[in-house]
Amino acid sequence: ALRRRRFSPASASLRRAASGGGSSWRSERRLMSELERTVTAGAAERVIRGYVGTKSERAALAALSRLLMDSDPLAVPFYEAVTQARWFKWSSIHAAAVAALLEANGAEEESRSLIADSAARLESGADLALFYCDLMAAFSSRGLKRRAMDFYAQLRAMPTPLAGGGKTYMAMIKSLCMMGLAAEAEEALRVMLSLGYQPDAFQFGLVAKCYGKAGQLAEMERVIASMSDAGIRLGTGAANIVLSCYSACREHGKMLAWLKKMRKLRVTPTTKGYNFVLNSCPTVVSMARELDPSLPLSAAQLVRKLKSASPWPAEAEVVQELLAASSVLTKAMVWSETEVKLNLHGFSITSAYVLMLQWVDALKVDRTLPLEVSVVCGVGKHSDVRGEPKVRELAQEVLSRTGSPLRLSARNKGRLVAKRDRVKHWLATEWTSMVPEESTDQSTNSSDQQQCLPNLLRKLGQFFSSFVPVSR
């Protein structure tokens, strides 16, 4: 019998389905809920057979992928039910994923049997090579690197060049990168080029990211530079990979040079790149988390404070260069005849703070505002941190310190809103940090006293504002 536990794999799948989307979302959610209520293996298998027998191929495969993603043991009987469906078509990716899950759960014999049966049904060398690549990826993703290396050895033992052409080499590069074998992946990339197959930016990006994650920045830069030799233009994907690697190593000097190169090549930063850059700036991260009384309330104040107080030499210049690019703000701002909206979904706490400073500056420049002004910050549904939504808390705090009229909407607790006239009056005023920068050298007791009153007033303001929500 299946032993039900409080945090069973099925309940993890249920939570993931509850926050998902797409056409099969509701049916997946019902399936996970039913599986969560089953108490025996037989009951679970009956639920699975009923689901696979009545749902479309797309819905069934989406549910299988979700169970595999959550490492749910019920993925195995689900896969067995799928193989018996009238529409079943064998999939290398699914077979490899189920085999890896079986081995990870200690069912080595069943795993090897599934692999042998799958390999026996493959008629071409190209299909077998792709299957080995999928096995490498699936086993390495579950930490079974020794087994993944076995499949790599079997792949290398096949006649070269590998059957299947460029498709096989692309799959091989991806799997090697998942295994952390950057040098081997780069060699496969060279072989692919020498055979006349044309890789795309994605393959170069995978190899570069693999080097970058290992801290081998020189090798990463070399791979990115080789893209132009292959006739591939630098795009946002490769640019973000470089930013993420520099971010992980806090290489602000190299990051600054890269941002300038992006501007020269007209490659604009994306939300993801914006997060990478700002999350690597320790001083800004500390500001957004601590929200002390000297928090800068404009982009100009932020840059000045970084230049005077940051122990990281290039941090201020990096932030200044990022602020000069308005592409992220332009995409996050939505203008219509009735509303101008700043959408903070997808931004980290640090990025949301800096973006709000840019947003206020933009509003001050363009006074032709529509009827309403709003900030959409969400309620923390997609956050990894439980409790009060951190981005919403930050948005309320920063706006309240500037005297902003924006308040939580009565209908949407993830949206701050205000009418045009009140926003215009607010933008016409000037505001600064609660504590001047010059006062930071005062004694500890004095600093504590200065922080106490503003923090108390802030908390009281947040408490009373919850009783006077704005409509809509």
Coordinates of C-alpha atoms in Angstrom, one line a residue:
A1 CA 0.0 0.0 0.0
L2 CA 1.1 3.6 -0.6
R3 CA 2.0 5.3 2.6
R4 CA 0.6 8.8 2.7
R5 CA 2.7 11.4 4.3
R6 CA 1.9 15.0 5.1
F7 CA 4.2 16.3 2.4
S8 CA 4.0 13.6 -0.1
P9 CA 5.2 13.9 -3.7
A10 CA 1.6 14.1 -4.9
S11 CA 0.9 17.1 -2.7
A12 CA 4.0 18.8 -4.1
S13 CA 2.5 18.2 -7.6
L14 CA -0.8 19.5 -6.4
R15 CA 0.8 22.7 -5.2
R16 CA 2.6 23.2 -8.4
A17 CA -0.5 22.6 -10.5
A18 CA -2.5 25.0 -8.3
S19 CA -0.1 27.8 -9.3
G20 CA 0.3 26.8 -12.9
G21 CA -1.6 27.7 -16.1
G22 CA -2.4 26.5 -19.6
S23 CA -5.2 24.5 -21.1
S24 CA -4.7 21.4 -19.0
W25 CA -4.2 23.2 -15.7
R26 CA -7.6 22.5 -14.2
S27 CA -7.6 18.8 -15.1
E28 CA -4.1 18.4 -13.8
R29 CA -5.2 20.0 -10.5
R30 CA -8.1 17.6 -10.2
L31 CA -5.8 14.7 -10.9
M32 CA -3.3 15.7 -8.3
S33 CA -6.0 16.2 -5.8
E34 CA -7.5 12.8 -6.4
L35 CA -4.0 11.1 -6.1
E36 CA -3.4 13.0 -2.9
R37 CA -6.6 11.3 -1.4
T38 CA -5.7 7.8 -2.5
V39 CA -4.5 5.4 0.3
T40 CA -3.4 2.3 -1.7
A41 CA -1.3 1.7 -4.8
G42 CA -4.3 0.0 -6.5
A43 CA -6.5 3.1 -5.9
A44 CA -3.8 5.4 -7.3
E45 CA -3.4 3.2 -10.4
R46 CA -7.2 3.2 -11.0
V47 CA -7.2 7.0 -10.9
I48 CA -4.3 7.2 -13.3
R49 CA -5.8 4.7 -15.8
G50 CA -9.1 6.7 -15.7
Y51 CA -7.3 9.9 -16.3
V52 CA -5.1 8.7 -19.2
G53 CA -8.1 6.9 -20.8
T54 CA -10.3 9.9 -20.9
K55 CA -8.0 12.8 -21.5
S56 CA -6.2 14.0 -24.6
E57 CA -2.6 13.1 -25.4
R58 CA -1.5 16.6 -24.6
A59 CA -3.2 16.6 -21.2
A60 CA -1.8 13.2 -20.3
L61 CA 1.7 14.0 -21.3
A62 CA 1.6 17.4 -19.5
A63 CA 0.5 15.5 -16.3
L64 CA 3.3 13.0 -16.8
S65 CA 5.9 15.8 -17.2
R66 CA 4.6 17.4 -14.0
L67 CA 5.0 14.2 -12.0
L68 CA 8.5 13.6 -13.4
M69 CA 9.4 17.2 -12.6
D70 CA 8.4 16.7 -8.9
S71 CA 10.2 13.3 -8.7
D72 CA 6.8 11.8 -7.8
P73 CA 7.0 7.9 -7.7
L74 CA 3.5 7.9 -9.2
A75 CA 5.2 9.0 -12.5
V76 CA 6.2 5.3 -13.0
P77 CA 2.7 3.8 -13.1
F78 CA 1.5 6.9 -15.0
Y79 CA 4.1 6.2 -17.7
E80 CA 3.0 2.6 -17.8
A81 CA -0.6 3.7 -18.4
V82 CA 0.5 6.2 -21.1
T83 CA 2.4 3.4 -23.0
Q84 CA -1.0 1.5 -23.2
A85 CA -2.9 4.4 -24.6
R86 CA -4.1 4.2 -28.2
W87 CA -2.3 7.4 -29.1
F88 CA 1.0 6.4 -27.5
K89 CA 4.2 7.3 -29.4
W90 CA 7.5 6.3 -27.8
S91 CA 9.5 9.4 -26.6
S92 CA 13.2 9.3 -25.9
I93 CA 12.9 12.1 -23.3
H94 CA 10.1 10.5 -21.3
A95 CA 11.7 7.0 -21.3
A96 CA 15.0 8.5 -20.2
A97 CA 13.4 10.5 -17.4
V98 CA 11.4 7.5 -16.1
A99 CA 14.6 5.4 -16.1
A100 CA 16.5 8.0 -14.2
L101 CA 13.7 8.3 -11.6
L102 CA 13.6 4.5 -11.1
E103 CA 17.3 4.4 -10.5
A104 CA 17.2 7.4 -8.2
N105 CA 14.5 5.5 -6.2
G106 CA 16.6 2.4 -5.9
A107 CA 14.9 0.4 -8.6
E108 CA 18.0 -0.3 -10.7
E109 CA 16.8 -3.5 -12.3
E110 CA 13.6 -1.9 -13.5
S111 CA 15.6 1.1 -14.8
R112 CA 18.1 -1.0 -16.8
S113 CA 15.2 -3.2 -18.2
L114 CA 13.4 0.0 -19.4
I115 CA 16.6 1.3 -21.0
A116 CA 17.3 -2.1 -22.7
D117 CA 13.7 -2.4 -24.0
S118 CA 13.8 1.2 -25.3
A119 CA 17.2 0.7 -27.1
A120 CA 16.0 -2.5 -28.7
R121 CA 13.1 -0.8 -30.4
L122 CA 15.3 1.8 -32.0
E123 CA 16.1 1.0 -35.6
S124 CA 18.6 3.8 -36.5
G125 CA 21.9 4.9 -35.1
A126 CA 20.6 8.5 -35.0
D127 CA 17.7 7.5 -32.7
L128 CA 20.1 5.6 -30.4
A129 CA 22.5 8.4 -30.2
L130 CA 19.7 10.8 -29.3
F131 CA 18.5 8.4 -26.6
Y132 CA 22.0 8.2 -25.1
C133 CA 22.0 12.1 -25.0
D134 CA 18.7 12.1 -23.2
L135 CA 19.9 9.5 -20.8
M136 CA 23.0 11.6 -20.0
A137 CA 20.8 14.6 -19.3
A138 CA 18.2 12.8 -17.3
F139 CA 20.6 10.9 -15.0
S140 CA 22.9 13.9 -14.5
S141 CA 19.9 16.0 -13.5
R142 CA 19.3 13.6 -10.6
G143 CA 22.9 13.6 -9.5
L144 CA 23.6 10.2 -11.0
K145 CA 26.8 11.4 -12.8
R146 CA 28.5 8.0 -12.9
R147 CA 25.7 6.5 -14.8
A148 CA 25.5 9.5 -17.0
M149 CA 29.2 9.0 -17.8
D150 CA 28.5 5.4 -18.8
F151 CA 26.0 6.6 -21.4
Y152 CA 28.5 9.2 -22.6
A153 CA 31.1 6.4 -23.0
Q154 CA 28.5 4.4 -25.1
L155 CA 27.8 7.5 -27.2
R156 CA 31.6 8.0 -27.9
A157 CA 31.9 4.4 -28.9
M158 CA 29.5 4.9 -31.7
P159 CA 30.9 5.4 -35.3
T160 CA 31.9 9.0 -36.0
P161 CA 30.6 11.3 -37.3
L162 CA 27.5 10.6 -35.2
A163 CA 24.4 9.6 -37.1
G164 CA 21.6 12.2 -37.0
G165 CA 23.7 15.1 -38.1
G166 CA 23.5 18.5 -36.4
K167 CA 20.5 17.4 -34.3
T168 CA 22.5 14.8 -32.5
Y169 CA 25.4 17.1 -31.8
M170 CA 23.1 19.8 -30.5
A171 CA 21.6 17.2 -28.0
M172 CA 25.1 16.1 -27.1
I173 CA 26.2 19.6 -26.3
K174 CA 23.2 20.2 -24.2
S175 CA 23.7 17.0 -22.2
L176 CA 27.4 17.6 -21.7
C177 CA 26.7 21.1 -20.3
M178 CA 24.1 19.6 -17.9
M179 CA 26.9 17.3 -16.7
G180 CA 29.2 20.2 -16.2
L181 CA 31.7 19.0 -18.9
A182 CA 32.3 22.4 -20.6
A183 CA 35.5 21.4 -22.4
E184 CA 33.9 18.3 -23.9
A185 CA 30.9 20.3 -24.9
E186 CA 33.1 22.9 -26.6
E187 CA 34.9 20.1 -28.4
A188 CA 31.6 18.8 -29.6
L189 CA 30.8 22.3 -30.8
R190 CA 34.1 22.4 -32.8
V191 CA 33.4 19.0 -34.4
M192 CA 29.9 20.2 -35.3
L193 CA 31.3 23.2 -37.1
S194 CA 34.0 21.2 -38.8
L195 CA 31.4 18.9 -40.2
G196 CA 29.6 21.8 -41.8
Y197 CA 26.6 21.8 -39.3
Q198 CA 25.5 25.3 -38.2
P199 CA 24.9 25.6 -34.5
D200 CA 22.8 28.5 -33.3
A201 CA 23.3 31.0 -30.5
F202 CA 21.7 28.6 -28.0
Q203 CA 24.5 26.0 -28.3
F204 CA 27.2 28.7 -27.9
G205 CA 25.3 30.1 -24.9
L206 CA 25.1 26.7 -23.2
V207 CA 28.9 26.1 -23.5
A208 CA 29.6 29.7 -22.3
K209 CA 27.3 29.3 -19.3
C210 CA 28.9 26.0 -18.4
Y211 CA 32.3 27.6 -18.3
G212 CA 30.9 30.7 -16.4
K213 CA 29.2 28.5 -13.7
A214 CA 32.6 26.9 -13.1
G215 CA 34.2 30.4 -12.7
Q216 CA 36.2 30.0 -15.9
L217 CA 35.4 33.5 -17.2
A218 CA 38.2 33.7 -19.7
E219 CA 36.9 30.5 -21.4
M220 CA 33.4 31.9 -21.3
E221 CA 34.5 35.1 -23.0
R222 CA 36.3 33.1 -25.6
V223 CA 33.2 31.1 -26.5
I224 CA 31.1 34.2 -26.7
A225 CA 33.7 35.9 -28.9
S226 CA 33.7 32.9 -31.3
M227 CA 30.0 33.4 -32.0
S228 CA 30.9 36.2 -34.4
D229 CA 33.4 33.9 -36.2
A230 CA 30.5 31.5 -36.9
G231 CA 28.4 34.4 -38.3
I232 CA 26.0 34.6 -35.2
R233 CA 25.0 38.0 -34.0
L234 CA 25.1 38.6 -30.2
G235 CA 21.6 38.6 -28.8
T236 CA 19.9 39.1 -25.5
G237 CA 20.2 35.4 -24.5
A238 CA 24.0 35.3 -24.8
A239 CA 24.2 38.8 -23.3
N240 CA 22.3 37.6 -20.2
I241 CA 24.5 34.6 -19.8
V242 CA 27.6 36.8 -19.6
L243 CA 25.8 39.1 -17.1
S244 CA 24.8 36.2 -15.0
C245 CA 28.3 34.8 -14.9
Y246 CA 29.8 38.2 -14.0
S247 CA 27.1 38.6 -11.4
A248 CA 27.9 35.3 -9.7
C249 CA 31.6 36.3 -9.5
R250 CA 30.8 40.0 -8.6
E251 CA 33.1 41.1 -11.4
H252 CA 31.8 44.7 -11.5
G253 CA 34.6 46.0 -13.7
K254 CA 34.0 43.3 -16.4
M255 CA 30.2 43.8 -16.0
L256 CA 30.6 47.5 -16.7
A257 CA 32.6 46.9 -19.8
W258 CA 30.0 44.4 -21.0
L259 CA 27.1 46.7 -20.4
K260 CA 28.9 49.4 -22.5
K261 CA 29.6 46.9 -25.2
M262 CA 25.9 45.9 -25.2
R263 CA 24.9 49.6 -25.6
K264 CA 27.4 50.0 -28.5
L265 CA 25.9 46.9 -30.2
R266 CA 22.4 48.0 -29.4
V267 CA 21.6 44.9 -27.4
T268 CA 19.2 46.2 -24.7
P269 CA 19.1 44.7 -21.2
T270 CA 16.1 42.5 -20.3
T271 CA 14.3 42.0 -17.0
K272 CA 16.5 39.0 -16.4
G273 CA 19.7 40.9 -17.1
Y274 CA 18.5 43.8 -15.0
N275 CA 18.1 41.3 -12.1
F276 CA 21.5 39.8 -12.7
V277 CA 23.2 43.2 -12.6
L278 CA 21.5 44.6 -9.5
N279 CA 21.5 41.4 -7.5
S280 CA 25.3 41.5 -7.8
C281 CA 25.6 45.0 -6.2
P282 CA 26.0 44.4 -2.5
T283 CA 25.4 48.0 -1.4
V284 CA 22.1 48.3 -3.3
V285 CA 21.0 44.9 -2.1
S286 CA 21.6 45.9 1.5
M287 CA 19.7 49.2 0.9
A288 CA 16.6 47.4 -0.5
R289 CA 16.6 44.8 2.3
E290 CA 17.3 47.0 5.3
L291 CA 15.3 50.1 4.2
D292 CA 17.1 52.3 6.7
P293 CA 16.2 56.0 7.1
S294 CA 19.0 57.2 4.8
L295 CA 17.5 55.2 1.9
P296 CA 18.0 57.1 -1.4
L297 CA 14.6 58.2 -2.9
S298 CA 15.7 59.1 -6.4
A299 CA 18.1 57.6 -9.0
A300 CA 20.4 60.6 -8.6
Q301 CA 20.6 60.2 -4.8
L302 CA 21.3 56.5 -5.3
V303 CA 24.2 57.0 -7.6
R304 CA 25.7 59.7 -5.4
K305 CA 25.5 57.5 -2.3
L306 CA 27.1 54.6 -4.1
K307 CA 30.0 56.8 -5.2
S308 CA 30.6 58.0 -1.7
A309 CA 29.8 54.9 0.4
S310 CA 30.2 51.7 -1.7
P311 CA 33.3 49.7 -0.9
W312 CA 33.1 48.2 -4.4
P313 CA 34.9 50.5 -6.8
A314 CA 32.8 49.9 -9.9
E315 CA 29.4 49.4 -8.3
A316 CA 28.2 53.0 -8.8
E317 CA 29.3 53.0 -12.4
V318 CA 27.5 49.7 -13.1
V319 CA 24.3 51.1 -11.7
Q320 CA 24.7 54.3 -13.5
E321 CA 25.2 52.5 -16.8
L322 CA 22.2 50.4 -16.2
L323 CA 20.1 53.4 -15.4
A324 CA 21.1 54.9 -18.7
A325 CA 19.3 52.1 -20.6
S326 CA 15.6 52.7 -20.4
S327 CA 14.5 49.5 -22.2
V328 CA 13.5 47.6 -19.0
L329 CA 11.5 50.6 -17.7
T330 CA 9.8 51.1 -21.0
K331 CA 8.7 47.4 -21.1
A332 CA 7.6 47.5 -17.5
M333 CA 5.5 50.6 -18.0
V334 CA 2.1 50.2 -19.6
W335 CA 0.3 53.3 -20.9
S336 CA -3.3 53.5 -21.9
E337 CA -5.9 56.2 -22.2
T338 CA -7.2 55.5 -18.7
E339 CA -4.1 54.3 -16.8
V340 CA -0.3 54.3 -16.6
K341 CA 0.9 51.1 -14.8
L342 CA 4.3 49.9 -13.6
N343 CA 4.4 46.2 -13.5
L344 CA 6.9 44.8 -11.0
H345 CA 6.3 41.1 -11.8
G346 CA 9.5 39.2 -12.5
F347 CA 11.7 41.7 -10.6
S348 CA 13.8 40.9 -7.5
I349 CA 13.4 43.2 -4.5
T350 CA 16.6 45.0 -5.4
S351 CA 15.6 45.5 -9.0
A352 CA 12.1 46.6 -8.0
Y353 CA 13.6 49.3 -5.8
V354 CA 15.8 50.7 -8.5
L355 CA 13.1 50.5 -11.1
M356 CA 10.7 52.4 -9.0
L357 CA 13.2 55.3 -8.7
Q358 CA 13.5 55.3 -12.5
W359 CA 9.7 55.2 -12.8
V360 CA 9.2 58.2 -10.6
D361 CA 11.8 60.2 -12.6
A362 CA 10.0 59.2 -15.8
L363 CA 6.6 60.4 -14.4
K364 CA 8.1 63.7 -13.5
V365 CA 9.3 64.3 -17.0
D366 CA 6.0 63.3 -18.6
R367 CA 3.2 65.2 -16.9
T368 CA 0.5 64.2 -19.4
L369 CA -0.9 61.5 -17.1
P370 CA -4.0 59.4 -17.7
L371 CA -6.8 59.2 -15.1
E372 CA -5.1 56.6 -12.9
V373 CA -1.5 55.7 -11.9
S374 CA -0.8 52.3 -10.5
V375 CA 2.0 50.0 -9.4
V376 CA 1.3 46.2 -9.8
C377 CA 3.5 44.3 -7.4
G378 CA 1.6 41.1 -6.8
V379 CA 0.8 39.3 -3.5
G380 CA 3.9 37.1 -3.4
K381 CA 2.2 34.1 -5.2
H382 CA 5.4 33.3 -7.1
S383 CA 7.9 34.1 -4.3
D384 CA 10.1 31.6 -2.6
V385 CA 9.7 33.5 0.7
R386 CA 6.6 32.9 2.8
G387 CA 4.9 35.7 4.7
E388 CA 4.3 39.3 3.8
P389 CA 4.9 39.8 0.0
K390 CA 8.4 41.4 -0.1
V391 CA 8.1 43.4 -3.3
R392 CA 4.7 44.8 -2.2
E393 CA 6.2 45.7 1.2
L394 CA 9.1 47.5 -0.5
A395 CA 6.8 49.4 -2.9
Q396 CA 4.6 50.6 0.0
E397 CA 7.6 51.6 2.0
V398 CA 9.5 53.5 -0.7
L399 CA 6.3 55.3 -1.9
S400 CA 5.2 56.2 1.6
R401 CA 8.5 57.8 2.3
T402 CA 8.1 60.1 -0.7
G403 CA 4.6 61.1 0.4
S404 CA 3.0 59.2 -2.5
P405 CA -0.8 59.1 -2.6
L406 CA -0.7 55.5 -4.0
R407 CA -2.6 53.1 -1.8
L408 CA -3.6 49.4 -1.9
S409 CA -6.6 48.8 -4.1
A410 CA -9.7 47.3 -2.4
R411 CA -10.2 44.9 -5.2
N412 CA -6.6 43.9 -5.8
K413 CA -4.3 43.6 -2.9
G414 CA -1.3 43.4 -5.2
R415 CA -1.9 46.8 -6.8
L416 CA -1.2 50.3 -5.5
V417 CA -3.3 53.0 -7.2
A418 CA -4.1 56.7 -7.1
K419 CA -5.9 59.3 -9.1
R420 CA -4.2 61.6 -11.6
D421 CA -4.7 64.9 -9.7
R422 CA -3.2 63.6 -6.5
V423 CA -0.3 62.1 -8.3
K424 CA 0.5 65.4 -10.1
H425 CA 0.5 67.2 -6.8
W426 CA 2.8 64.6 -5.3
L427 CA 5.2 64.8 -8.3
A428 CA 5.4 68.6 -7.9
T429 CA 6.9 68.2 -4.4
E430 CA 10.5 67.4 -3.5
W431 CA 11.5 64.7 -1.1
T432 CA 14.8 63.4 0.3
S433 CA 15.9 60.6 2.6
M434 CA 14.8 60.8 6.2
V435 CA 18.4 61.0 7.4
P436 CA 20.9 63.2 5.5
E437 CA 24.0 61.4 4.2
E438 CA 26.2 63.7 6.3
S439 CA 24.7 62.4 9.5
T440 CA 25.9 58.8 9.0
D441 CA 29.1 59.5 11.1
Q442 CA 27.1 60.3 14.3
S443 CA 27.2 58.1 17.4
T444 CA 25.4 54.8 17.5
N445 CA 22.9 56.0 20.1
S446 CA 22.0 59.0 18.0
S447 CA 21.5 56.8 15.0
D448 CA 19.3 54.5 16.9
Q449 CA 17.2 57.4 18.1
Q450 CA 16.9 58.7 14.5
Q451 CA 15.8 55.4 13.2
C452 CA 13.2 54.7 15.9
L453 CA 10.7 57.5 15.2
P454 CA 10.6 57.2 11.4
N455 CA 10.2 53.4 11.7
L456 CA 7.3 53.8 14.2
L457 CA 5.6 56.4 12.0
R458 CA 6.0 54.1 9.0
K459 CA 4.5 51.1 10.7
L460 CA 1.5 53.2 11.9
G461 CA 1.0 54.6 8.4
Q462 CA 0.9 51.1 7.0
F463 CA -1.5 50.0 9.7
F464 CA -4.0 52.8 9.2
S465 CA -3.7 52.7 5.4
S466 CA -5.2 49.2 5.4
F467 CA -8.5 50.7 6.7
V468 CA -8.8 53.2 3.9
P469 CA -8.3 51.2 0.7
V470 CA -8.7 52.8 -2.7
S471 CA -11.4 51.4 -4.9
R472 CA -10.6 49.4 -8.0

